[in-house]
GROMACS .gro file of C-alpha atoms in nm:
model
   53
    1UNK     CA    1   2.531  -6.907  -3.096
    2UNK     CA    2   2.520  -6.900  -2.680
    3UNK     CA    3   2.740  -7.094  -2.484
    4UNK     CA    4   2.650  -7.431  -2.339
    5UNK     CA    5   2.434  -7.429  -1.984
    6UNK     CA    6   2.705  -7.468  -1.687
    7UNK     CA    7   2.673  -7.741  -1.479
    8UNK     CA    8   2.555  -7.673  -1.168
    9UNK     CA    9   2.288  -7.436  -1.287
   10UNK     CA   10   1.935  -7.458  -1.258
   11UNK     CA   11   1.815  -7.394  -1.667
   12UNK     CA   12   1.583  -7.132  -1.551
   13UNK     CA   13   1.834  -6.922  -1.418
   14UNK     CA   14   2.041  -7.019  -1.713
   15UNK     CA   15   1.728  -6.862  -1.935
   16UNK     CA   16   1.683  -6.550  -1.769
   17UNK     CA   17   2.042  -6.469  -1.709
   18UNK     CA   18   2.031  -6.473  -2.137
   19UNK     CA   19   1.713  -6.314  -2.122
   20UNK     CA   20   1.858  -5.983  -1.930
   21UNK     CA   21   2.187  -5.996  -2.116
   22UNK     CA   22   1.947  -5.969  -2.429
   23UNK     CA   23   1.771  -5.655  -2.319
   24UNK     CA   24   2.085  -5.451  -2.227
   25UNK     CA   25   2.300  -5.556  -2.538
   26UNK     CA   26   2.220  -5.335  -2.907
   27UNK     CA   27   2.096  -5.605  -3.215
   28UNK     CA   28   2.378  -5.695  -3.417
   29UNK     CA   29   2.348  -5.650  -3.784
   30UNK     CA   30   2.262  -5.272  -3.963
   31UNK     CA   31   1.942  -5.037  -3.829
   32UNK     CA   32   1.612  -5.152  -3.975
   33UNK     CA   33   1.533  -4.802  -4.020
   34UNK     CA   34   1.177  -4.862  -3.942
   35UNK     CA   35   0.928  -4.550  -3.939
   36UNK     CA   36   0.596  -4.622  -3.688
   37UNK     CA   37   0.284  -4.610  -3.877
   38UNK     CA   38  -0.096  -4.580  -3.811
   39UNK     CA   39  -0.191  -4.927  -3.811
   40UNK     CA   40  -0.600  -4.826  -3.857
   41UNK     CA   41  -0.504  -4.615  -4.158
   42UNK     CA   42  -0.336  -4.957  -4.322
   43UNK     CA   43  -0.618  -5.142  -4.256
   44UNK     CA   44  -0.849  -4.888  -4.392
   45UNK     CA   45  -0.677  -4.874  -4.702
   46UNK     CA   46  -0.703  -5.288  -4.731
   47UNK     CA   47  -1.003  -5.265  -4.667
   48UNK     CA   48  -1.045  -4.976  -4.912
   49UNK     CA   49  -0.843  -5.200  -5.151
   50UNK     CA   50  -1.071  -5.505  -5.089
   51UNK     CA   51  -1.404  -5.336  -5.187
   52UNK     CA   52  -1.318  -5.347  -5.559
   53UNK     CA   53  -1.272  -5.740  -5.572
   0.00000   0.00000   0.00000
């Protein structure tokens, strides 16, 4: 959970100052271990998939 806005500070500022944090910190929680894939050879094989229906 984030902390509370401070007063005094515009909520944009607030936002963005999160926002940047967010982009330099890792994820919590254990890799995803996701492998890229070619997204027009999984829609082929829907599609491939589909015809029999």
């Amino acid at each position: 959970m984030t902390e509370r806005k401070p007063a005094g500070v515009s909520f944009e500022t607030w936002v963005d100052r999160q926002f940047r944090e967010a982009l330099v910190r890792p994820p919590e929680g254990p890799p995803l271990n996701l492998t890229p894939f070619d997204i027009d050879a999984v829609v082929g094989e829907w599609r491939a998939g589909r015809r029999g229906h």
